[in-house]
Coordinates of C-alpha atoms in Angstrom, one line a residue:
X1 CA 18.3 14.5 9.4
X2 CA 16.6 13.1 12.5
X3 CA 18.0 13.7 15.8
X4 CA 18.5 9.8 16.7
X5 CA 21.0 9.0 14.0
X6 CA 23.7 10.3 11.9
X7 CA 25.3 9.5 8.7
X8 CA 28.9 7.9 9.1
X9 CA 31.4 8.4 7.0
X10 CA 32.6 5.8 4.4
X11 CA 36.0 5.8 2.9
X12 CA 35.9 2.1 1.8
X13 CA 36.4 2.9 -2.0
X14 CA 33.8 4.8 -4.7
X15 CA 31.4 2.2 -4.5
X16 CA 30.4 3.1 -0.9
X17 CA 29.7 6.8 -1.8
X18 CA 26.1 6.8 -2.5
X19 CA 24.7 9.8 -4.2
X20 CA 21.9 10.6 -2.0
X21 CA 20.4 13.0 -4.2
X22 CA 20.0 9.8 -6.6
X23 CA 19.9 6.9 -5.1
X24 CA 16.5 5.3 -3.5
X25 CA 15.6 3.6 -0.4
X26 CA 13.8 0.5 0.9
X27 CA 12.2 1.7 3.7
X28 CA 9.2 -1.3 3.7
X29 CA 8.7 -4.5 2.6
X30 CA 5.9 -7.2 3.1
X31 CA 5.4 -10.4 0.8
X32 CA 2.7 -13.0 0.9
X33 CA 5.0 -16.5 -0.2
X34 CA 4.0 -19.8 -0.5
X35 CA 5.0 -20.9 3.4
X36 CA 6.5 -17.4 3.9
X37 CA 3.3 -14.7 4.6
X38 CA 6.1 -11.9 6.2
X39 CA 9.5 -11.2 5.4
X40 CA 10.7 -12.6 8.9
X41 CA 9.2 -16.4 8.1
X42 CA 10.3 -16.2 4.3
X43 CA 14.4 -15.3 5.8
X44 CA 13.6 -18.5 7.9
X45 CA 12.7 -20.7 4.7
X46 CA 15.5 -19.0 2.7
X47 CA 18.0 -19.3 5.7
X48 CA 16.9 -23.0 6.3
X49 CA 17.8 -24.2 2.9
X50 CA 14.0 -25.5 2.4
X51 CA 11.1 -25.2 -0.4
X52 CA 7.7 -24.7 -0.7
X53 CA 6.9 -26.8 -3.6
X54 CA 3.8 -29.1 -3.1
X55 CA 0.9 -31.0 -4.9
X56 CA -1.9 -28.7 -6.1
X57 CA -4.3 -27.9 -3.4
X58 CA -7.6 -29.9 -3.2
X59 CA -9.6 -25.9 -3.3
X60 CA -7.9 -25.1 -6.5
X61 CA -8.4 -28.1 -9.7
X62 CA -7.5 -31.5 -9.5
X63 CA -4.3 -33.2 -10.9
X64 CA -1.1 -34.3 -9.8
X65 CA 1.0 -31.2 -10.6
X66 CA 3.2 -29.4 -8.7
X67 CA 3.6 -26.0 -8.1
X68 CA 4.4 -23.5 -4.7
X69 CA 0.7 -22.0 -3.3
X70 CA -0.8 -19.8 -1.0
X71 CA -3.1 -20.8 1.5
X72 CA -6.6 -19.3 1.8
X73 CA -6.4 -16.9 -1.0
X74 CA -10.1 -17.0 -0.8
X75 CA -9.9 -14.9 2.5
X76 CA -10.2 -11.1 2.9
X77 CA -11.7 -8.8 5.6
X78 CA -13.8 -6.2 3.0
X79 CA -14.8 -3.9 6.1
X80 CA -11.1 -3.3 6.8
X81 CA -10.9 -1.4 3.5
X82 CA -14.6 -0.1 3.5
X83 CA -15.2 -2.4 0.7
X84 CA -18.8 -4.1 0.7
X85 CA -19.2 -8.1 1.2
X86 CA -20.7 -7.8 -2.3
X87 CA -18.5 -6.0 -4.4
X88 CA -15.3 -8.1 -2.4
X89 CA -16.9 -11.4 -4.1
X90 CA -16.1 -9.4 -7.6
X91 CA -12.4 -8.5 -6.6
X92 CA -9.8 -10.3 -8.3
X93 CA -7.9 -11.7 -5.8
X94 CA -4.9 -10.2 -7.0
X95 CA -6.6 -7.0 -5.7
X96 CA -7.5 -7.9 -2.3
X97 CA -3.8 -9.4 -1.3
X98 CA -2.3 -5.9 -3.0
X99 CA -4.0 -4.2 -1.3
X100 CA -3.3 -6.1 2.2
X101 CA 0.8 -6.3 1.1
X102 CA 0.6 -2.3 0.5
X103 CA -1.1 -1.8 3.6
X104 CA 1.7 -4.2 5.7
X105 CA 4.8 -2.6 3.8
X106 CA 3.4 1.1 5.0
X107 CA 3.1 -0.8 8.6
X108 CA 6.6 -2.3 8.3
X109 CA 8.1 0.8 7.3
X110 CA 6.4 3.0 10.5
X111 CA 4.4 4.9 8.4
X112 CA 0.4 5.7 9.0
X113 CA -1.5 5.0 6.2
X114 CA -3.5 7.9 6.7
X115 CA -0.8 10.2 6.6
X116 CA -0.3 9.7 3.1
X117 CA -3.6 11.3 2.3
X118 CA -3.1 13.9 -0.8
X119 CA 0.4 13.2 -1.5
X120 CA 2.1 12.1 -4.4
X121 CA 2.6 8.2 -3.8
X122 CA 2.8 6.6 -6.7
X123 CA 2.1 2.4 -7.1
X124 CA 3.4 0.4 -9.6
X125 CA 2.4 -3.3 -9.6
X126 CA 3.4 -6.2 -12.3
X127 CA 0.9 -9.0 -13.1
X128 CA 0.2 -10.9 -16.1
X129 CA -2.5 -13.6 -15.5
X130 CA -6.3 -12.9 -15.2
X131 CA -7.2 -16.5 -14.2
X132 CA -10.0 -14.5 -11.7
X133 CA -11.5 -13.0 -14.8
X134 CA -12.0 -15.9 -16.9
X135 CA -13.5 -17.1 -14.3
X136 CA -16.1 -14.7 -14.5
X137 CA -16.6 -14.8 -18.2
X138 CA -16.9 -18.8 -17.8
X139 CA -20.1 -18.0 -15.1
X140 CA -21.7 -15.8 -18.3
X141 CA -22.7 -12.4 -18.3
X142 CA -26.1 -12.9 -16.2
X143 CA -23.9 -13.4 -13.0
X144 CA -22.2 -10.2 -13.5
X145 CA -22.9 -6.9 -11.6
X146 CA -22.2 -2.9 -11.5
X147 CA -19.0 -4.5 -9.6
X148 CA -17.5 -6.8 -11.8
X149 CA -15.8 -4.5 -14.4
X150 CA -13.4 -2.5 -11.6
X151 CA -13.3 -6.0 -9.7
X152 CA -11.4 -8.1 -12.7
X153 CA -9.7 -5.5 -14.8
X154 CA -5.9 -5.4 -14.1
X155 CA -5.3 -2.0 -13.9
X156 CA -7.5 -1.5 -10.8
X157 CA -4.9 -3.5 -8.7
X158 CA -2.9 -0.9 -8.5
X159 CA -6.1 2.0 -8.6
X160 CA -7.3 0.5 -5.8
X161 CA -4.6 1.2 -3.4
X162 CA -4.2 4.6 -4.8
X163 CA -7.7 5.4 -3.8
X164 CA -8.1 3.4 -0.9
X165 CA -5.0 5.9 0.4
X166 CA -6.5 9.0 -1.3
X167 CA -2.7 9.5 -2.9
X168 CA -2.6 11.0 -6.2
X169 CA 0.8 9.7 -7.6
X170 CA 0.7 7.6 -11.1
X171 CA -0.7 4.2 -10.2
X172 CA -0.3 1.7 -12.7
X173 CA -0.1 -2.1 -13.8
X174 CA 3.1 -3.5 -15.8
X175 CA 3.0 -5.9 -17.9
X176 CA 6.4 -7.4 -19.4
X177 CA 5.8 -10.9 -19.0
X178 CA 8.5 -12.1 -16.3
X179 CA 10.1 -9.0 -16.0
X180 CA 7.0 -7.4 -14.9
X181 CA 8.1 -6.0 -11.0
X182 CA 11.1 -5.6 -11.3
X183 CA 10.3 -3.4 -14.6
X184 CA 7.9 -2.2 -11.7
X185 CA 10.5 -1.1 -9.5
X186 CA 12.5 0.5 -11.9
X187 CA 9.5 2.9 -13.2
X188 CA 8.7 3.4 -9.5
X189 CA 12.7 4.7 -8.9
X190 CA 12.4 6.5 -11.9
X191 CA 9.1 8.4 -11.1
X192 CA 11.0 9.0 -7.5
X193 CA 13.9 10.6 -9.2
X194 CA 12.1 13.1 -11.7
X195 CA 9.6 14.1 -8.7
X196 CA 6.5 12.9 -10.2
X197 CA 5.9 10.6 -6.8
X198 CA 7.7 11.1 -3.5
X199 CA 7.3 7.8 -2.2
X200 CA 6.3 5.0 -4.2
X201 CA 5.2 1.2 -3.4
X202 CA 6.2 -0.9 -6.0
X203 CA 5.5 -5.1 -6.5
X204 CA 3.6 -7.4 -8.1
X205 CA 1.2 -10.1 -7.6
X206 CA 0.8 -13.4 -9.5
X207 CA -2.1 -16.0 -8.1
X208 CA -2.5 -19.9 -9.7
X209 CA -6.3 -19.8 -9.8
X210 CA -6.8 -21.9 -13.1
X211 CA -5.6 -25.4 -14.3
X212 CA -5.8 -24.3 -17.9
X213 CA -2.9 -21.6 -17.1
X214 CA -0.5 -24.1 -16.0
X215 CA -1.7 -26.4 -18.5
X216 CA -1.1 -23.4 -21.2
X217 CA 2.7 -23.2 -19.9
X218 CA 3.2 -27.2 -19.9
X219 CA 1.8 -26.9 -23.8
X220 CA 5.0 -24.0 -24.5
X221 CA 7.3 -25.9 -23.1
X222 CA 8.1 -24.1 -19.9
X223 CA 7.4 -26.4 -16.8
X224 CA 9.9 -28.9 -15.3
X225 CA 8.2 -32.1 -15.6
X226 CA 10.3 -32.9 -11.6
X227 CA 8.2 -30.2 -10.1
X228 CA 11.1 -28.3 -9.7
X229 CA 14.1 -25.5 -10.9
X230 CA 17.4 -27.1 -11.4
X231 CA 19.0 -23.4 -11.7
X232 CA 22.3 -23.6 -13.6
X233 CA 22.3 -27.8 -13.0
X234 CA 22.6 -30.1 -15.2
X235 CA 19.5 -31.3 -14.5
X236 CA 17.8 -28.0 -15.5
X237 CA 14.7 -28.9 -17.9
X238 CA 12.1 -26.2 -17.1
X239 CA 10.4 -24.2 -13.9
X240 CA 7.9 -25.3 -11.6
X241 CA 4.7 -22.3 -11.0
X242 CA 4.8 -20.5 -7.9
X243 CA 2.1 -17.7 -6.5
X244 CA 2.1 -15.3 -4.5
X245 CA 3.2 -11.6 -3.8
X246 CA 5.3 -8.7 -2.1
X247 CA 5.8 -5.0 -2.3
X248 CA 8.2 -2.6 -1.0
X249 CA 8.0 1.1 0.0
X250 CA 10.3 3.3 -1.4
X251 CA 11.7 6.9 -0.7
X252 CA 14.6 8.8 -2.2
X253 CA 17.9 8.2 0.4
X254 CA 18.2 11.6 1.5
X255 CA 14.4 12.0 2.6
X256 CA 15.1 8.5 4.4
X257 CA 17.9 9.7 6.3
X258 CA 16.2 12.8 7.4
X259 CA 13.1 11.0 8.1
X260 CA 15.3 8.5 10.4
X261 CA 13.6 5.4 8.6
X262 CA 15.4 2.2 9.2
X263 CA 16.7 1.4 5.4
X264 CA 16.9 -2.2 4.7
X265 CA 18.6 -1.4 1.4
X266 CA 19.7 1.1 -1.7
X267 CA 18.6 1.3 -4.7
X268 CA 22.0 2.8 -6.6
X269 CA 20.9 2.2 -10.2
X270 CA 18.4 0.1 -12.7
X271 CA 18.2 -0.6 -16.2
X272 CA 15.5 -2.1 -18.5
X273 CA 15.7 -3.3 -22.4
X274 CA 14.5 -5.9 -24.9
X275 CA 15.9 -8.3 -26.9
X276 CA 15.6 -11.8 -28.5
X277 CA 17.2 -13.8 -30.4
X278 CA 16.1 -16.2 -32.8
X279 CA 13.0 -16.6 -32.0
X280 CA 10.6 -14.2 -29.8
X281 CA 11.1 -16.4 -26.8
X282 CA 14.8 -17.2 -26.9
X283 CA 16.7 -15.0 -24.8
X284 CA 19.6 -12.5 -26.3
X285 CA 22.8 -12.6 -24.7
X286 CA 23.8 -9.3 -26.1
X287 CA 20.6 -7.4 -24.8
X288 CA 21.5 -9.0 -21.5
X289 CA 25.0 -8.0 -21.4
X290 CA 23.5 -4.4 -22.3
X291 CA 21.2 -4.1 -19.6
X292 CA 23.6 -5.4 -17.0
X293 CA 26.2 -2.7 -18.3
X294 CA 23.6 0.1 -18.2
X295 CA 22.1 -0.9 -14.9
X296 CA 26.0 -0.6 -13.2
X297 CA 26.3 2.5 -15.4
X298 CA 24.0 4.4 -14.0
X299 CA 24.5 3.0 -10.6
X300 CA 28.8 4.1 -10.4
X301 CA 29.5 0.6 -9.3
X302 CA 32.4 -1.4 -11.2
X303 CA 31.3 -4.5 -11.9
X304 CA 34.0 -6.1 -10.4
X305 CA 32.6 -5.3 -6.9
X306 CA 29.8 -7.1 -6.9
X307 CA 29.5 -10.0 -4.7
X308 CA 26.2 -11.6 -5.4
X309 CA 23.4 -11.7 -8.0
X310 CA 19.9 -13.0 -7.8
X311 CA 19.6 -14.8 -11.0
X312 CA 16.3 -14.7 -13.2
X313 CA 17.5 -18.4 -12.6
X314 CA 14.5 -20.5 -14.1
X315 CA 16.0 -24.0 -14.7
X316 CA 15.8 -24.0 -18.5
X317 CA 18.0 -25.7 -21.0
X318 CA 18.0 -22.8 -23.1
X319 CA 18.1 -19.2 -20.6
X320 CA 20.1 -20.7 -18.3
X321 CA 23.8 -20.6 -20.3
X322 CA 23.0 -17.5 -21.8
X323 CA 21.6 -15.9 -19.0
X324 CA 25.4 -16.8 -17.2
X325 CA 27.4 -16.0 -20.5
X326 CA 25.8 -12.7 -20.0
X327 CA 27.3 -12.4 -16.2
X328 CA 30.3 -13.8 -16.9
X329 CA 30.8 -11.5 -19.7
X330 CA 29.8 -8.1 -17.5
X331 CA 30.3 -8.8 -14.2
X332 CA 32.8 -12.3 -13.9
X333 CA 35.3 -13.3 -15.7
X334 CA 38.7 -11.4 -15.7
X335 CA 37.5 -8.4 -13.8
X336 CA 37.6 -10.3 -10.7
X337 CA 40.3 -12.8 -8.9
X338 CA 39.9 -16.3 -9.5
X339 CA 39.5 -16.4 -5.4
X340 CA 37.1 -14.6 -5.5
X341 CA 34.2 -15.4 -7.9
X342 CA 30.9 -13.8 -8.7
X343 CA 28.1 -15.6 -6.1
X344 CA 24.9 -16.4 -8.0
X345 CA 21.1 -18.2 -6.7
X346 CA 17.8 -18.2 -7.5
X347 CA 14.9 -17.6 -4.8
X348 CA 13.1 -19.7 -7.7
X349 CA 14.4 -22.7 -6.2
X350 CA 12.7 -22.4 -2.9
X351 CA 9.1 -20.8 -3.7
X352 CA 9.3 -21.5 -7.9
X353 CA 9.1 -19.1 -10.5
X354 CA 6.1 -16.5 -9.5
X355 CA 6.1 -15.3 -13.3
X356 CA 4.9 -11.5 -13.2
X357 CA 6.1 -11.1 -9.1
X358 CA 8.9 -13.1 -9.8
X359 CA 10.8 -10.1 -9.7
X360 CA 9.8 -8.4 -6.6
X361 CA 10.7 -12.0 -4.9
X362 CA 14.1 -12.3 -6.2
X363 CA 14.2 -8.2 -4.8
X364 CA 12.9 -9.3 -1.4
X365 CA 15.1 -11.8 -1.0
X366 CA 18.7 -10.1 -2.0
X367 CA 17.1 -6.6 0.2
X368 CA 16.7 -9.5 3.4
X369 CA 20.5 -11.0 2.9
X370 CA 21.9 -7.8 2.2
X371 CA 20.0 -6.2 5.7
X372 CA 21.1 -9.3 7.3
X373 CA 24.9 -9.7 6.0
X374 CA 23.7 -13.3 5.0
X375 CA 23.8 -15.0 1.6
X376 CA 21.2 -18.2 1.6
X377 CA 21.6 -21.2 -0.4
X378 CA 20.3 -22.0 -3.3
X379 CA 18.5 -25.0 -4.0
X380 CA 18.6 -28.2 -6.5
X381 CA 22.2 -27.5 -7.6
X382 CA 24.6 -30.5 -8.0
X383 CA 26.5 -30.6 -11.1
X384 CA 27.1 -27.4 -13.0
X385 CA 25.1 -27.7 -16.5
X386 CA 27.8 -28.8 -19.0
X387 CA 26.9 -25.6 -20.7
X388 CA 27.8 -23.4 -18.0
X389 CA 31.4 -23.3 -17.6
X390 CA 31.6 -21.4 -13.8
X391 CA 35.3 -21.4 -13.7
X392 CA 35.9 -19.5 -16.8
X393 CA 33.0 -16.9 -16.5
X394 CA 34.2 -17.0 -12.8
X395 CA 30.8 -17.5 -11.0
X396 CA 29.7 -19.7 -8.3
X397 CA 26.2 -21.0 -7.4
X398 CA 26.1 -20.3 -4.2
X399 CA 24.9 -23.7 -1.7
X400 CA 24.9 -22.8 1.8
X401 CA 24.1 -20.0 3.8
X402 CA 26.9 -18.1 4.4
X403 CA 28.3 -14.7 5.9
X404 CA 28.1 -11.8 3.1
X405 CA 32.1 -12.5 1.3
X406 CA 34.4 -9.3 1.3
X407 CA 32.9 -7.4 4.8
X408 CA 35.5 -5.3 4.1
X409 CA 33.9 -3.4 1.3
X410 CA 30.6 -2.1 0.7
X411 CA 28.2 -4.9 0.2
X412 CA 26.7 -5.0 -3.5
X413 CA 24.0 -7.2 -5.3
X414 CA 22.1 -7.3 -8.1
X415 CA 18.9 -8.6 -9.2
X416 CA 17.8 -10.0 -12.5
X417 CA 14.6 -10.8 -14.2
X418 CA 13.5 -11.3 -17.8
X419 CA 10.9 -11.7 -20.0
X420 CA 9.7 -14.1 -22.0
X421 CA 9.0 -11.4 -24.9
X422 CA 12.3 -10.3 -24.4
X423 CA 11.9 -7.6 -21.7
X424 CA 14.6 -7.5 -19.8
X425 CA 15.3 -5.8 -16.0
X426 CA 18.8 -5.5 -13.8
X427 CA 19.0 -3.9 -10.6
X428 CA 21.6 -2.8 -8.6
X429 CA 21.1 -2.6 -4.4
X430 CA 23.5 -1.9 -2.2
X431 CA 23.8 -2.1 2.0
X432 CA 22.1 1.4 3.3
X433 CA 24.4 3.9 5.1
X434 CA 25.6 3.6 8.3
X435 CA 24.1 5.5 11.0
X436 CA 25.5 6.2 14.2
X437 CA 22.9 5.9 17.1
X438 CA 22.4 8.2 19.3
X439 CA 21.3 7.2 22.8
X440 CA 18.0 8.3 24.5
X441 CA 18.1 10.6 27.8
X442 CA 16.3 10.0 30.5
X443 CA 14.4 7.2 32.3
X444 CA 13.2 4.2 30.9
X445 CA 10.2 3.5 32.9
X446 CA 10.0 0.0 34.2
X447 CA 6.3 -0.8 33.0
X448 CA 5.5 0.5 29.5
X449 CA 2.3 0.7 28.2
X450 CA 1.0 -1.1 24.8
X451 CA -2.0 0.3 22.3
X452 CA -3.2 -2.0 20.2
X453 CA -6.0 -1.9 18.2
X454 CA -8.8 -3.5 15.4
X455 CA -11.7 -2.7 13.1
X456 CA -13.5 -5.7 15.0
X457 CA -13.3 -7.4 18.6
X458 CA -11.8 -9.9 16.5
X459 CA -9.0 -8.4 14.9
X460 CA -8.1 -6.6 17.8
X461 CA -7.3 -9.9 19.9
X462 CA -5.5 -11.2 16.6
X463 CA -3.6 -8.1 16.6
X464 CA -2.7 -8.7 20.4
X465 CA -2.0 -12.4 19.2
X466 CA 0.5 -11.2 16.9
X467 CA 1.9 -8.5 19.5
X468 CA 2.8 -11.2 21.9
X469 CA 4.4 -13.6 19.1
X470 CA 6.7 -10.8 18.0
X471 CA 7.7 -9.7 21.2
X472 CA 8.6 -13.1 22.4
X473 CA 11.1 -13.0 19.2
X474 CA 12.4 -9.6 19.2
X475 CA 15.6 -8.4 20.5
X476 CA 13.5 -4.7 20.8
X477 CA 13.2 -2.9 23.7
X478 CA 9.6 -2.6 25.6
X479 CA 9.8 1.1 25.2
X480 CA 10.7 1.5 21.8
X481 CA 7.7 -1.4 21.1
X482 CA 5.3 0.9 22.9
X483 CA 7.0 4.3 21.1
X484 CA 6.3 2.7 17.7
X485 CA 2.5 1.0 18.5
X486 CA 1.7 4.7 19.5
X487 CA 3.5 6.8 16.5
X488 CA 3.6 4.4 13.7
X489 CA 0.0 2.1 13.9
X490 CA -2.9 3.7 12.5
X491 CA -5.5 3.5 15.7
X492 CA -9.2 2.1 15.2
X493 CA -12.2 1.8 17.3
X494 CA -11.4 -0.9 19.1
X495 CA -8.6 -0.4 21.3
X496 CA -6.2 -2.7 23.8
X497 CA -3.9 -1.7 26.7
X498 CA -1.6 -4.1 27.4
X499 CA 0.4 -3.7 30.7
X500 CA 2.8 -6.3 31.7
X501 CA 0.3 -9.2 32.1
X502 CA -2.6 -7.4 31.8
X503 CA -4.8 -5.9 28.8
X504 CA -7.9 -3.9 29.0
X505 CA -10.1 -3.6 26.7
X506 CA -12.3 -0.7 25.0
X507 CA -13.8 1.1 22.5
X508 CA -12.8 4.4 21.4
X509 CA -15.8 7.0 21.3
X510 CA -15.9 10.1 19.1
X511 CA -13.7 13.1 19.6
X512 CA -10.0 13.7 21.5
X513 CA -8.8 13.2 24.3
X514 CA -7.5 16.1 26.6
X515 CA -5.3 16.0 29.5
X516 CA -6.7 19.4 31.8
X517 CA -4.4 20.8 34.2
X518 CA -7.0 23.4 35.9
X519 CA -4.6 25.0 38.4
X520 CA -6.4 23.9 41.8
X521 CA -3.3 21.5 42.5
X522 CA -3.3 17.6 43.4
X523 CA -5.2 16.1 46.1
X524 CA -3.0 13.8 46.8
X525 CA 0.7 12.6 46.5
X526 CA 1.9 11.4 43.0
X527 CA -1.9 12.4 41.8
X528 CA 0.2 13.8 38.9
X529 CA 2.4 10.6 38.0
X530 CA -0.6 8.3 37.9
X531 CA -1.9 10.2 35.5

């Protein structure tokens, strides 16, 4: 256990006893969203009750669809991960934001990247398009290269990062339609748990490169002709496309605590299954009662405790009543007061439905309001689909941002996502441990210094960019800014000092640094302290 914090005790009811030797931690997060590129901005759009949903850009195909997009997907910095200009023009882009997500959930969790050299981190990422790929095969095989086979096939999204941190953990791609991260997640939880990883980043990626995959989803029968997802409404008549991506570092909860990570969450349980009904694509209420009671099975949570659940929530005619028949049957219903009513939403409604990360974005955002005690709003709801009957399965959409209901107990979520194939995925987070800080001794020194640094000139004044932006926002103190730039940031070649107002600027040369103290004594007073 690290010396700055302690576990407090909890005597709030069973649900609050987490089994550290089981349970998993979420230790790092970072998402790329359609107007949300961190976690901090995509709180703001969730916490703001606003979308993302736009026309189709004029650099992707023309048309007058809608859909939630990123911006610039077409830039990466290949240096950064000693990748070549050349074989970067073969990447997928899938590959290149994975591998800048897993790079910023290491950074947002304190840990050096380099660090991680030769252990046993495993990645597991969900994707199911390869719009990037047909590309390729539309150019012909003469405009191929020795680069192109590693730069479009799927499974090298997730080899990439494995290599590009030298781990050796199982590194993998899943692929169960919708479901796919979350199914992500819990194969990453359960590769923790058995000791085949020891820290694992799990996510997925989903990018809207082609017209003819949205065009193939109009043709099925999939897309909301309004451009958007009328979750649980009576208005609900399909999903509007989103892109993007996010990823999250995770640890078993007793190496967290020792390791003094700040925990945004807890992973207490997880469950994955299949089933359909009658036909491949209809959902089955029964398998999705039986992955809900698994998933709070294996946590030790009754169901009856949880306050909130971030639907799969697409806006369909069809998955929407069965996906809440499902929760009303498990987790509503009778097993809780009429007062108090299961709270259900749908990040869908803000960013639309990111397909294979739509998962790791309906994670993100119940990890965020369960580290933040908030619950956001969820969008597009007005009149309950007549097909939904909320009172009786005792649920309510939830349509403002509120504070998390029942402080008094152990706050609890859950996170669906399904496949269209039938896949389905539940898990079951719950608010991290409390710690109990322990002060620092000693004097807080009144100017405190700030290392930054960059591959290139350029990043290094974007990094100091980003350095003053955060600071202006946080609540964090100078010294623990400069503790964590020092301990926490990998350091490059190009190098920053800020002080108060000013920054110098260098470049690191080869070897270490030493600090001699040769025993001939100062020359002058306070020689010692300037140094």
């Amino acid at each position: 256990m690290s010396d700055a914090a302690s576990v407090v005790n909890d005597d709030s009811g069973d649900s609050g006893d987490v089994d550290q030797n089981d349970a998993i931690a979420v230790v790092g997060i970072a998402c790329r969203f359609p107007q949300a590129p961190t976690p901090g901005s995509l709180w703001e759009l969730l916490s703001s009750g606003s979308h993302a949903i736009t026309t189709v850009p004029e650099d992707r195909w023309t048309g007058d669809s809608q859909g939630a997009f990123l911006d610039r997907i077409d830039q990466f910095d290949p240096g950064f991960f000693d990748i070549s200009p050349r074989e970067a023009a073969f990447m997928d882009p899938q590959q290149r934001l994975m591998l800048e997500l897993a790079w910023e959930a290491l950074e947002n969790a304190g840990t050096v990247p380099a660090d991680l050299r030769g252990s046993r981190l495993g990645v597991f990422i969900g994707t199911i398009w390869d719009d990037y790929a047909k590309l390729i095969y539309r150019d012909g095989v003469d405009s191929t290269t020795q680069h192109t086979t590693t730069g479009i096939h799927r499974s090298i999204i997730a080899n990439r990062i494995s290599y590009f941190l030298g781990t050796s953990g199982p590194s993998l791609i899943v692929d169960s339609g919708q479901s796919s991260s979350l199914v992500a997640i819990h194969l990453a939880c359960e590769s923790l748990r058995s000791g085949e990883a020891d820290t694992a980043i799990a996510g997925g990626v989903n990018l809207s490169i082609l017209a003819e995959t949205t065009e193939l989803s109009a043709r099925w029968g999939g897309l909301s002709p309004d451009g958007r997802c009328y979750a649980f409404d009576s208005r609900a008549n399909g999903y509007v496309r989103g892109e993007g991506g996010g990823a999250v570092l995770l640890k078993p909860l007793a190496r967290a605590l020792a390791d003094g990570d700040d925990i945004y969450c807890v992973i207490r349980g997880s469950a994955v299954n299949n089933g359909s009904d009658s036909t491949l694509t209809t959902p089955s209420r029964s398998a999705q009662e039986d992955v809900l009671r698994r998933a709070y099975e294996r946590a030790g949570v009754s169901p009856g405790d949880v306050q909130y659940v971030e639907l799969h929530g697409t806006g369909t005619k069809i998955g929407d009543p069965i996906e809440a028949a499902a929760l009303g049957a498990v987790l509503g219903g009778e097993r809780r007061a009429a007062e108090d009513p299961l709270l259900v939403g749908s990040v869908k409604t803000n960013i639309g439905h990111l397909e294979g990360a739509a998962g790791i974005a309906g994670f993100i955002k119940a990890a965020l309001a369960i580290k933040r005690r908030e619950i956001p709003a969820s969008l597009n709801f007005e009149t309950p689909n007549p097909e939904i009957p909320l009172d009786l399965l005792n649920l309510r959409v939830q349509q403002e941002l509120t504070p998390w209901p029942r402080a008094d107990r152990p706050l609890l979520a859950g996170v669906s996502s399904f496949g269209m194939g039938g896949t389905n995925a539940h898990v079951v987070l719950e608010q991290a441990p409390e710690v109990e800080e322990v002060s620092v001794e000693g004097v807080v020194p009144a100017v405190v210094p700030w290392i930054v640094s960059g591959r290139t000139p350029e990043a290094l004044r974007d990094q100091i960019e980003r350095l003053r932006t955060f600071a202006d926002d946080s609540d964090a103190r100078p010294v623990d800014i400069g503790a964590s730039l020092v301990s926490t940031r990998s350091l490059f070649e190009h190098r920053a000092v800020i002080i108060g107002d000013q920054t110098v600027e260098g470049t690191a040369g080869a070897g270490r640094v030493a600090v001699m103290f040769t025993g001939q004594g100062s020359q002058r007073a306070g020689m010692g302290q300037e140094l």
